[in-house]
PDB file of C-alpha atoms in Angstrom:
ATOM      1  CA  MET A  21       0.003   0.077  -0.021  1.00  0.00           C
ATOM      2  CA  ASN A  22       1.256   3.569  -0.817  1.00  0.00           C
ATOM      3  CA  CYS A  23       0.549   6.838   0.563  1.00  0.00           C
ATOM      4  CA  LYS A  24      -1.872   8.800  -1.618  1.00  0.00           C
ATOM      5  CA  ASN A  25      -0.171  12.141  -0.716  1.00  0.00           C
ATOM      6  CA  CYS A  26       3.595  11.345  -1.074  1.00  0.00           C
ATOM      7  CA  ASN A  27       3.409   7.863  -2.638  1.00  0.00           C
ATOM      8  CA  ILE A  28       5.780   6.360  -0.018  1.00  0.00           C
ATOM      9  CA  THR A  29       5.294   2.516   0.757  1.00  0.00           C
ATOM     10  CA  LEU A  30       3.296   1.958   3.924  1.00  0.00           C
ATOM     11  CA  SER A  31       2.428  -1.298   5.859  1.00  0.00           C
ATOM     12  CA  GLU A  32      -1.105  -2.462   5.575  1.00  0.00           C
ATOM     13  CA  ASN A  33      -2.120  -1.593   9.072  1.00  0.00           C
ATOM     14  CA  SER A  34      -0.767   1.881   8.900  1.00  0.00           C
ATOM     15  CA  ASP A  35      -3.176   4.751   9.921  1.00  0.00           C
ATOM     16  CA  TYR A  36      -0.773   7.654   9.135  1.00  0.00           C
ATOM     17  CA  CYS A  37       2.047   8.031   6.767  1.00  0.00           C
ATOM     18  CA  ASN A  38       5.433   8.027   8.670  1.00  0.00           C
ATOM     19  CA  ALA A  39       6.799  10.460   6.062  1.00  0.00           C
ATOM     20  CA  CYS A  40       4.299  13.231   5.469  1.00  0.00           C
ATOM     21  CA  GLY A  41       1.888  12.598   8.415  1.00  0.00           C
ATOM     22  CA  GLY A  42      -1.116  12.062   6.091  1.00  0.00           C
ATOM     23  CA  LYS A  43      -4.042  10.049   7.145  1.00  0.00           C
ATOM     24  CA  VAL A  44      -4.676   6.793   5.449  1.00  0.00           C
ATOM     25  CA  ILE A  45      -8.067   6.924   3.880  1.00  0.00           C
ATOM     26  CA  ARG A  46      -9.639   3.375   3.318  1.00  0.00           C
ATOM     27  CA  ASN A  47     -13.400   4.195   3.060  1.00  0.00           C
ATOM     28  CA  ARG A  48     -15.189   5.834   0.089  1.00  0.00           C
ATOM     29  CA  LEU A  49     -16.214   9.430   0.438  1.00  0.00           C
ATOM     30  CA  ASN A  50     -19.856   9.892   1.852  1.00  0.00           C
ATOM     31  CA  PHE A  51     -21.621  12.714   3.518  1.00  0.00           C
ATOM     32  CA  LYS A  52     -20.589  11.555   6.989  1.00  0.00           C
ATOM     33  CA  ASN A  53     -16.847  11.210   6.527  1.00  0.00           C
ATOM     34  CA  LEU A  54     -16.951  14.392   4.324  1.00  0.00           C
ATOM     35  CA  PHE A  55     -18.477  16.295   7.292  1.00  0.00           C
ATOM     36  CA  GLU A  56     -15.828  14.747   9.658  1.00  0.00           C
ATOM     37  CA  HIS A  57     -13.040  15.840   7.292  1.00  0.00           C
ATOM     38  CA  ILE A  58     -14.232  19.359   6.929  1.00  0.00           C
ATOM     39  CA  SER A  59     -14.671  19.645  10.724  1.00  0.00           C
ATOM     40  CA  GLU A  60     -11.467  18.062  11.444  1.00  0.00           C
ATOM     41  CA  THR A  61      -9.518  20.379   8.925  1.00  0.00           C
ATOM     42  CA  PHE A  62     -11.109  23.602   9.413  1.00  0.00           C
ATOM     43  CA  PHE A  63     -12.669  23.494  12.982  1.00  0.00           C
ATOM     44  CA  ASN A  64     -11.218  20.464  14.866  1.00  0.00           C
ATOM     45  CA  TYR A  65     -14.850  20.148  15.941  1.00  0.00           C
ATOM     46  CA  ASP A  66     -14.580  17.598  18.686  1.00  0.00           C
ATOM     47  CA  ASN A  67     -13.864  17.440  22.394  1.00  0.00           C
ATOM     48  CA  LYS A  68     -10.770  19.620  21.778  1.00  0.00           C
ATOM     49  CA  LEU A  69     -12.751  22.622  21.027  1.00  0.00           C
ATOM     50  CA  LEU A  70     -14.880  22.536  24.282  1.00  0.00           C
ATOM     51  CA  ARG A  71     -11.533  21.730  26.202  1.00  0.00           C
ATOM     52  CA  THR A  72      -9.817  24.764  24.587  1.00  0.00           C
ATOM     53  CA  ILE A  73     -12.786  27.114  25.449  1.00  0.00           C
ATOM     54  CA  ILE A  74     -12.784  25.776  28.960  1.00  0.00           C
ATOM     55  CA  ASP A  75      -9.035  25.863  29.610  1.00  0.00           C
ATOM     56  CA  LEU A  76      -8.877  29.425  28.092  1.00  0.00           C
ATOM     57  CA  PHE A  77     -10.831  30.444  31.163  1.00  0.00           C
ATOM     58  CA  LYS A  78      -9.258  28.051  33.812  1.00  0.00           C
ATOM     59  CA  LYS A  79      -5.531  28.124  32.647  1.00  0.00           C
ATOM     60  CA  PRO A  80      -4.927  30.189  29.472  1.00  0.00           C
ATOM     61  CA  GLU A  81      -1.173  29.610  29.831  1.00  0.00           C
ATOM     62  CA  ALA A  82      -1.767  25.862  29.381  1.00  0.00           C
ATOM     63  CA  VAL A  83      -3.498  26.554  26.024  1.00  0.00           C
ATOM     64  CA  ILE A  84      -1.365  29.480  24.761  1.00  0.00           C
ATOM     65  CA  VAL A  85       2.189  28.830  26.010  1.00  0.00           C
ATOM     66  CA  SER A  86       1.867  25.197  25.180  1.00  0.00           C
ATOM     67  CA  TYR A  87       1.172  25.762  21.651  1.00  0.00           C
ATOM     68  CA  ILE A  88       3.994  28.368  21.321  1.00  0.00           C
ATOM     69  CA  GLU A  89       6.341  25.770  22.913  1.00  0.00           C
ATOM     70  CA  GLY A  90       5.282  23.025  20.454  1.00  0.00           C
ATOM     71  CA  VAL A  91       2.254  21.210  21.825  1.00  0.00           C
ATOM     72  CA  ARG A  92      -0.185  20.665  18.936  1.00  0.00           C
ATOM     73  CA  LYS A  93      -2.528  18.013  19.586  1.00  0.00           C
ATOM     74  CA  ARG A  94      -4.023  18.756  22.964  1.00  0.00           C
ATOM     75  CA  TYR A  95      -5.971  21.926  22.002  1.00  0.00           C
ATOM     76  CA  VAL A  96      -7.469  23.470  18.808  1.00  0.00           C
ATOM     77  CA  ASN A  97      -4.747  25.500  17.165  1.00  0.00           C
ATOM     78  CA  PRO A  98      -5.183  29.275  17.021  1.00  0.00           C
ATOM     79  CA  ILE A  99      -5.940  29.607  13.375  1.00  0.00           C
ATOM     80  CA  SER A 100      -8.765  27.098  13.503  1.00  0.00           C
ATOM     81  CA  PHE A 101      -9.981  28.518  16.734  1.00  0.00           C
ATOM     82  CA  PHE A 102     -10.030  32.027  15.181  1.00  0.00           C
ATOM     83  CA  GLY A 103     -11.915  30.533  12.178  1.00  0.00           C
ATOM     84  CA  VAL A 104     -14.525  29.171  14.573  1.00  0.00           C
ATOM     85  CA  ALA A 105     -14.863  32.586  16.097  1.00  0.00           C
ATOM     86  CA  LEU A 106     -15.097  34.418  12.874  1.00  0.00           C
ATOM     87  CA  THR A 107     -17.819  31.983  11.657  1.00  0.00           C
ATOM     88  CA  LEU A 108     -19.843  32.323  15.027  1.00  0.00           C
ATOM     89  CA  SER A 109     -19.577  35.995  14.959  1.00  0.00           C
ATOM     90  CA  GLY A 110     -20.890  36.213  11.337  1.00  0.00           C
ATOM     91  CA  LEU A 111     -23.759  33.802  12.422  1.00  0.00           C
ATOM     92  CA  TYR A 112     -24.747  35.694  15.477  1.00  0.00           C
ATOM     93  CA  VAL A 113     -24.956  39.134  13.688  1.00  0.00           C
ATOM     94  CA  LEU A 114     -27.006  37.528  10.890  1.00  0.00           C
ATOM     95  CA  ALA A 115     -29.239  36.090  13.578  1.00  0.00           C
ATOM     96  CA  LEU A 116     -29.618  39.386  15.417  1.00  0.00           C
ATOM     97  CA  ASN A 117     -30.488  41.402  12.298  1.00  0.00           C
ATOM     98  CA  LYS A 118     -32.824  38.647  11.215  1.00  0.00           C
ATOM     99  CA  PHE A 119     -34.698  37.805  14.533  1.00  0.00           C
ATOM    100  CA  PHE A 120     -33.850  40.592  16.826  1.00  0.00           C
ATOM    101  CA  PRO A 121     -33.478  43.707  14.610  1.00  0.00           C
ATOM    102  CA  GLU A 122     -34.625  45.821  17.581  1.00  0.00           C
ATOM    103  CA  ILE A 123     -31.584  44.798  19.664  1.00  0.00           C
ATOM    104  CA  MET A 124     -29.172  46.588  17.433  1.00  0.00           C
ATOM    105  CA  ASP A 125     -30.029  49.849  19.059  1.00  0.00           C
ATOM    106  CA  PHE A 126     -27.305  52.120  20.274  1.00  0.00           C
ATOM    107  CA  SER A 127     -29.545  55.195  21.115  1.00  0.00           C
ATOM    108  CA  ALA A 128     -28.947  54.614  24.906  1.00  0.00           C
ATOM    109  CA  ILE A 129     -25.261  55.395  24.544  1.00  0.00           C
ATOM    110  CA  THR A 130     -25.284  57.776  21.592  1.00  0.00           C
ATOM    111  CA  PRO A 131     -25.238  61.570  21.885  1.00  0.00           C
ATOM    112  CA  LYS A 132     -28.408  63.235  20.689  1.00  0.00           C
ATOM    113  CA  GLY A 133     -28.247  64.156  17.031  1.00  0.00           C
ATOM    114  CA  GLN A 134     -25.612  61.330  16.186  1.00  0.00           C
ATOM    115  CA  GLU A 135     -27.891  58.378  15.929  1.00  0.00           C
ATOM    116  CA  GLU A 136     -27.733  58.194  12.106  1.00  0.00           C
ATOM    117  CA  MET A 137     -23.862  58.559  12.163  1.00  0.00           C
ATOM    118  CA  GLN A 138     -23.730  55.758  14.786  1.00  0.00           C
ATOM    119  CA  GLN A 139     -26.051  53.584  12.760  1.00  0.00           C
ATOM    120  CA  ARG A 140     -23.910  54.010   9.801  1.00  0.00           C
ATOM    121  CA  ASN A 141     -20.642  53.171  11.647  1.00  0.00           C
ATOM    122  CA  MET A 142     -22.335  50.069  13.073  1.00  0.00           C
ATOM    123  CA  SER A 143     -23.541  48.979   9.598  1.00  0.00           C
ATOM    124  CA  PHE A 144     -19.967  49.353   8.485  1.00  0.00           C
ATOM    125  CA  LEU A 145     -18.523  47.377  11.285  1.00  0.00           C
ATOM    126  CA  GLN A 146     -21.005  44.536  10.773  1.00  0.00           C
ATOM    127  CA  GLU A 147     -20.270  44.481   7.059  1.00  0.00           C
ATOM    128  CA  TYR A 148     -16.552  44.249   7.639  1.00  0.00           C
ATOM    129  CA  GLN A 149     -16.577  42.541  11.002  1.00  0.00           C
ATOM    130  CA  SER A 150     -14.312  39.638   9.940  1.00  0.00           C
ATOM    131  CA  ILE A 151     -11.726  42.097   8.579  1.00  0.00           C
ATOM    132  CA  VAL A 152     -11.944  44.243  11.762  1.00  0.00           C
ATOM    133  CA  MET A 153     -11.495  41.116  13.937  1.00  0.00           C
ATOM    134  CA  MET A 154      -8.441  40.129  12.056  1.00  0.00           C
ATOM    135  CA  LEU A 155      -6.875  43.585  12.110  1.00  0.00           C
ATOM    136  CA  TYR A 156      -7.386  43.866  15.802  1.00  0.00           C
ATOM    137  CA  VAL A 157      -4.993  40.803  16.494  1.00  0.00           C
ATOM    138  CA  PRO A 158      -1.713  42.252  14.844  1.00  0.00           C
ATOM    139  CA  ILE A 159      -2.422  45.668  16.438  1.00  0.00           C
ATOM    140  CA  TYR A 160      -2.980  44.403  19.942  1.00  0.00           C
ATOM    141  CA  ALA A 161       0.058  42.105  19.572  1.00  0.00           C
ATOM    142  CA  LEU A 162       2.203  45.148  18.563  1.00  0.00           C
ATOM    143  CA  ILE A 163       0.954  47.226  21.534  1.00  0.00           C
ATOM    144  CA  ALA A 164       1.520  44.296  23.841  1.00  0.00           C
ATOM    145  CA  LYS A 165       5.002  43.927  22.538  1.00  0.00           C
ATOM    146  CA  LEU A 166       5.758  47.574  23.266  1.00  0.00           C
ATOM    147  CA  THR A 167       4.035  47.215  26.745  1.00  0.00           C
ATOM    148  CA  PHE A 168       6.056  44.320  27.774  1.00  0.00           C
ATOM    149  CA  ILE A 169       9.351  45.612  26.454  1.00  0.00           C
ATOM    150  CA  GLY A 170      12.109  44.258  28.532  1.00  0.00           C
ATOM    151  CA  LEU A 171      10.328  40.949  29.074  1.00  0.00           C
ATOM    152  CA  LYS A 172      11.710  39.006  26.172  1.00  0.00           C
ATOM    153  CA  LYS A 173       9.534  35.950  26.680  1.00  0.00           C
ATOM    154  CA  PHE A 174       7.486  36.107  23.431  1.00  0.00           C
ATOM    155  CA  ASN A 175       8.618  37.473  19.885  1.00  0.00           C
ATOM    156  CA  TYR A 176       5.980  39.417  17.852  1.00  0.00           C
ATOM    157  CA  THR A 177       4.674  36.448  15.870  1.00  0.00           C
ATOM    158  CA  GLU A 178       4.127  34.526  19.306  1.00  0.00           C
ATOM    159  CA  MET A 179       2.219  37.647  20.486  1.00  0.00           C
ATOM    160  CA  VAL A 180       0.098  37.343  17.418  1.00  0.00           C
ATOM    161  CA  VAL A 181      -0.695  33.748  18.534  1.00  0.00           C
ATOM    162  CA  VAL A 182      -1.471  35.021  22.074  1.00  0.00           C
ATOM    163  CA  PHE A 183      -4.016  37.469  20.790  1.00  0.00           C
ATOM    164  CA  MET A 184      -5.453  35.087  18.189  1.00  0.00           C
ATOM    165  CA  TYR A 185      -6.553  33.018  21.300  1.00  0.00           C
ATOM    166  CA  ILE A 186      -7.669  35.909  23.373  1.00  0.00           C
ATOM    167  CA  GLN A 187      -9.542  37.691  20.622  1.00  0.00           C
ATOM    168  CA  ALA A 188     -11.251  34.369  19.565  1.00  0.00           C
ATOM    169  CA  GLN A 189     -12.293  33.481  23.066  1.00  0.00           C
ATOM    170  CA  ILE A 190     -13.803  36.961  23.579  1.00  0.00           C
ATOM    171  CA  SER A 191     -15.693  36.714  20.345  1.00  0.00           C
ATOM    172  CA  VAL A 192     -17.181  33.205  21.049  1.00  0.00           C
ATOM    173  CA  VAL A 193     -18.207  34.112  24.528  1.00  0.00           C
ATOM    174  CA  SER A 194     -19.504  37.538  23.571  1.00  0.00           C
ATOM    175  CA  ALA A 195     -21.621  35.976  20.854  1.00  0.00           C
ATOM    176  CA  ALA A 196     -23.210  33.620  23.336  1.00  0.00           C
ATOM    177  CA  ILE A 197     -23.722  36.492  25.836  1.00  0.00           C
ATOM    178  CA  VAL A 198     -25.442  38.768  23.291  1.00  0.00           C
ATOM    179  CA  ILE A 199     -27.682  36.202  21.944  1.00  0.00           C
ATOM    180  CA  ILE A 200     -28.879  35.255  25.353  1.00  0.00           C
ATOM    181  CA  GLY A 201     -29.308  38.952  26.208  1.00  0.00           C
ATOM    182  CA  ALA A 202     -31.281  39.370  23.101  1.00  0.00           C
ATOM    183  CA  PHE A 203     -34.007  36.941  24.338  1.00  0.00           C
ATOM    184  CA  PHE A 204     -34.277  39.129  27.309  1.00  0.00           C
ATOM    185  CA  GLY A 205     -34.740  42.193  25.179  1.00  0.00           C
ATOM    186  CA  ILE A 206     -31.326  43.697  26.322  1.00  0.00           C
ATOM    187  CA  THR A 207     -30.083  45.990  23.490  1.00  0.00           C
ATOM    188  CA  TYR A 208     -26.591  45.494  22.032  1.00  0.00           C
ATOM    189  CA  GLY A 209     -25.645  49.016  22.975  1.00  0.00           C
ATOM    190  CA  VAL A 210     -26.385  48.416  26.660  1.00  0.00           C
ATOM    191  CA  MET A 211     -24.754  45.038  26.599  1.00  0.00           C
ATOM    192  CA  SER A 212     -21.502  46.508  25.137  1.00  0.00           C
ATOM    193  CA  LEU A 213     -21.196  48.688  28.376  1.00  0.00           C
ATOM    194  CA  PHE A 214     -20.837  45.453  30.363  1.00  0.00           C
ATOM    195  CA  LEU A 215     -18.830  43.475  27.691  1.00  0.00           C
ATOM    196  CA  LEU A 216     -16.019  45.969  27.285  1.00  0.00           C
ATOM    197  CA  PRO A 217     -14.768  45.972  30.833  1.00  0.00           C
ATOM    198  CA  LEU A 218     -15.132  42.225  31.007  1.00  0.00           C
ATOM    199  CA  MET A 219     -13.028  41.953  27.842  1.00  0.00           C
ATOM    200  CA  ILE A 220     -10.266  44.227  29.244  1.00  0.00           C
ATOM    201  CA  LEU A 221     -10.180  42.281  32.438  1.00  0.00           C
ATOM    202  CA  TYR A 222     -10.042  38.904  30.594  1.00  0.00           C
ATOM    203  CA  SER A 223      -7.218  40.015  28.368  1.00  0.00           C
ATOM    204  CA  ALA A 224      -5.275  41.185  31.535  1.00  0.00           C
ATOM    205  CA  TYR A 225      -5.896  37.977  33.138  1.00  0.00           C
ATOM    206  CA  CYS A 226      -4.524  35.867  30.241  1.00  0.00           C
ATOM    207  CA  LEU A 227      -1.506  38.277  30.089  1.00  0.00           C
ATOM    208  CA  GLN A 228      -0.855  37.910  33.674  1.00  0.00           C
ATOM    209  CA  ARG A 229      -1.064  34.039  33.621  1.00  0.00           C
ATOM    210  CA  ILE A 230       1.258  33.804  30.514  1.00  0.00           C
ATOM    211  CA  TYR A 231       3.792  36.283  31.790  1.00  0.00           C
ATOM    212  CA  ARG A 232       3.377  35.296  35.480  1.00  0.00           C
ATOM    213  CA  LEU A 233       3.258  38.882  36.759  1.00  0.00           C
ATOM    214  CA  SER A 234       2.580  40.046  40.097  1.00  0.00           C
ATOM    215  CA  LEU A 235      -0.501  42.329  40.619  1.00  0.00           C
ATOM    216  CA  LYS A 236       1.557  45.406  40.947  1.00  0.00           C
ATOM    217  CA  HIS A 237       3.369  44.622  37.737  1.00  0.00           C
ATOM    218  CA  LEU A 238       0.289  43.812  35.889  1.00  0.00           C
ATOM    219  CA  LEU A 239      -1.234  47.119  36.921  1.00  0.00           C
ATOM    220  CA  LEU A 240       1.681  49.183  35.665  1.00  0.00           C
ATOM    221  CA  ARG A 241       2.018  47.143  32.405  1.00  0.00           C
ATOM    222  CA  GLY A 242      -1.903  47.336  31.991  1.00  0.00           C
ATOM    223  CA  LEU A 243      -1.773  51.165  32.247  1.00  0.00           C
ATOM    224  CA  LEU A 244       0.987  51.447  29.916  1.00  0.00           C
ATOM    225  CA  PHE A 245      -1.007  49.182  27.375  1.00  0.00           C
ATOM    226  CA  ILE A 246      -4.161  51.260  27.871  1.00  0.00           C
ATOM    227  CA  PHE A 247      -1.983  54.446  27.333  1.00  0.00           C
ATOM    228  CA  ILE A 248      -0.554  53.222  23.996  1.00  0.00           C
ATOM    229  CA  LEU A 249      -3.965  51.940  23.078  1.00  0.00           C
ATOM    230  CA  MET A 250      -5.567  55.327  23.770  1.00  0.00           C
ATOM    231  CA  LEU A 251      -2.692  57.032  21.480  1.00  0.00           C
ATOM    232  CA  PHE A 252      -3.607  54.488  18.617  1.00  0.00           C
ATOM    233  CA  PHE A 253      -7.311  55.315  18.896  1.00  0.00           C
ATOM    234  CA  ILE A 254      -6.604  59.095  18.983  1.00  0.00           C
ATOM    235  CA  ALA A 255      -4.573  58.800  15.880  1.00  0.00           C
ATOM    236  CA  LEU A 256      -7.309  56.689  14.304  1.00  0.00           C
ATOM    237  CA  SER A 257      -9.908  59.259  15.321  1.00  0.00           C
ATOM    238  CA  ILE A 258      -8.001  61.942  13.839  1.00  0.00           C
ATOM    239  CA  GLY A 259      -7.800  60.142  10.565  1.00  0.00           C
ATOM    240  CA  MET A 260     -11.550  59.453  10.600  1.00  0.00           C
ATOM    241  CA  PHE A 261     -12.206  63.031  11.281  1.00  0.00           C
ATOM    242  CA  VAL A 262     -10.059  64.082   8.356  1.00  0.00           C
ATOM    243  CA  ILE A 263     -11.850  61.637   6.067  1.00  0.00           C
ATOM    244  CA  MET A 264     -15.273  62.816   7.497  1.00  0.00           C
ATOM    245  CA  TYR A 265     -14.301  66.607   6.880  1.00  0.00           C
ATOM    246  CA  LEU A 266     -13.251  65.697   3.426  1.00  0.00           C
ATOM    247  CA  ASN A 267     -16.379  63.822   2.260  1.00  0.00           C
ATOM    248  CA  GLY A 268     -18.694  66.241   3.966  1.00  0.00           C
ATOM    249  CA  ASP A 269     -19.940  63.667   6.740  1.00  0.00           C
ATOM    250  CA  PHE A 270     -18.708  65.795   9.542  1.00  0.00           C
ATOM    251  CA  GLN A 271     -20.681  68.925   8.431  1.00  0.00           C
ATOM    252  CA  GLN A 272     -23.841  66.827   7.938  1.00  0.00           C
ATOM    253  CA  MET A 273     -23.297  65.470  11.448  1.00  0.00           C
ATOM    254  CA  ILE A 274     -22.940  69.186  12.755  1.00  0.00           C
ATOM    255  CA  GLU A 275     -26.053  70.280  10.978  1.00  0.00           C
ATOM    256  CA  THR A 276     -28.086  67.129  12.179  1.00  0.00           C
ATOM    257  CA  GLN A 277     -27.109  67.687  15.793  1.00  0.00           C
ATOM    258  CA  LYS A 278     -28.037  71.413  15.554  1.00  0.00           C
ATOM    259  CA  ALA A 279     -31.485  70.372  14.024  1.00  0.00           C
ATOM    260  CA  ALA A 280     -31.970  68.011  16.859  1.00  0.00           C
ATOM    261  CA  GLN A 281     -31.277  70.555  19.499  1.00  0.00           C
ATOM    262  CA  GLY A 282     -33.436  73.191  17.678  1.00  0.00           C
ATOM    263  CA  VAL A 283     -30.650  75.595  17.018  1.00  0.00           C
TER     264      VAL A 283
END
């Protein structure tokens, strides 16, 4: 018997190729093993997925640091886990817009007169949600690398892996919380007020565990991280302001706000 991937000779009882690692396929393709193959290839949809989610809460260093150090079979790898998160995020936004459109209301946290602009921003974020999520990872990794300068535990690529796990975990759990909240009529805008601090605390918790920081050290590094993140968002806001000014959106927003205030 030969390996169908690299054509090397295998023994009849081999389950995997000892040269390329490919799995020996003996059965004909049907819907059952096709689904199993897709699940294994893209989602690792087995007990490893649940174990990954649970251990990212209980002991995130066991999942993240283990992968960085070479453990590949115990947990779902970061790319597959991030893919699961992207899929679930897309599905839950679709479900909210389809079955709970009233939930996508940000009027409670939006200044008067800026509701239309906020709605446009949210529509943009929903449309390009996957791209935005993917952009967060390298940006947060870079900020963390600057924040933890002097602690040469992880290089930039490894920090990308760290935040792929963190961002994916946050997205999966947030999707579940928002869907549950939708059944109780809690708007996405109100929910975001509670989710944001929880996201920050969870990220800090993961970084504390993987770097083994004391509380004092974590607070100092956390403040530095927030400071650098604020500088980034200020620069981003300035860029958005310039774009809005050039295309006339800023003037339209001012006029809408004046009209709402009766000026």
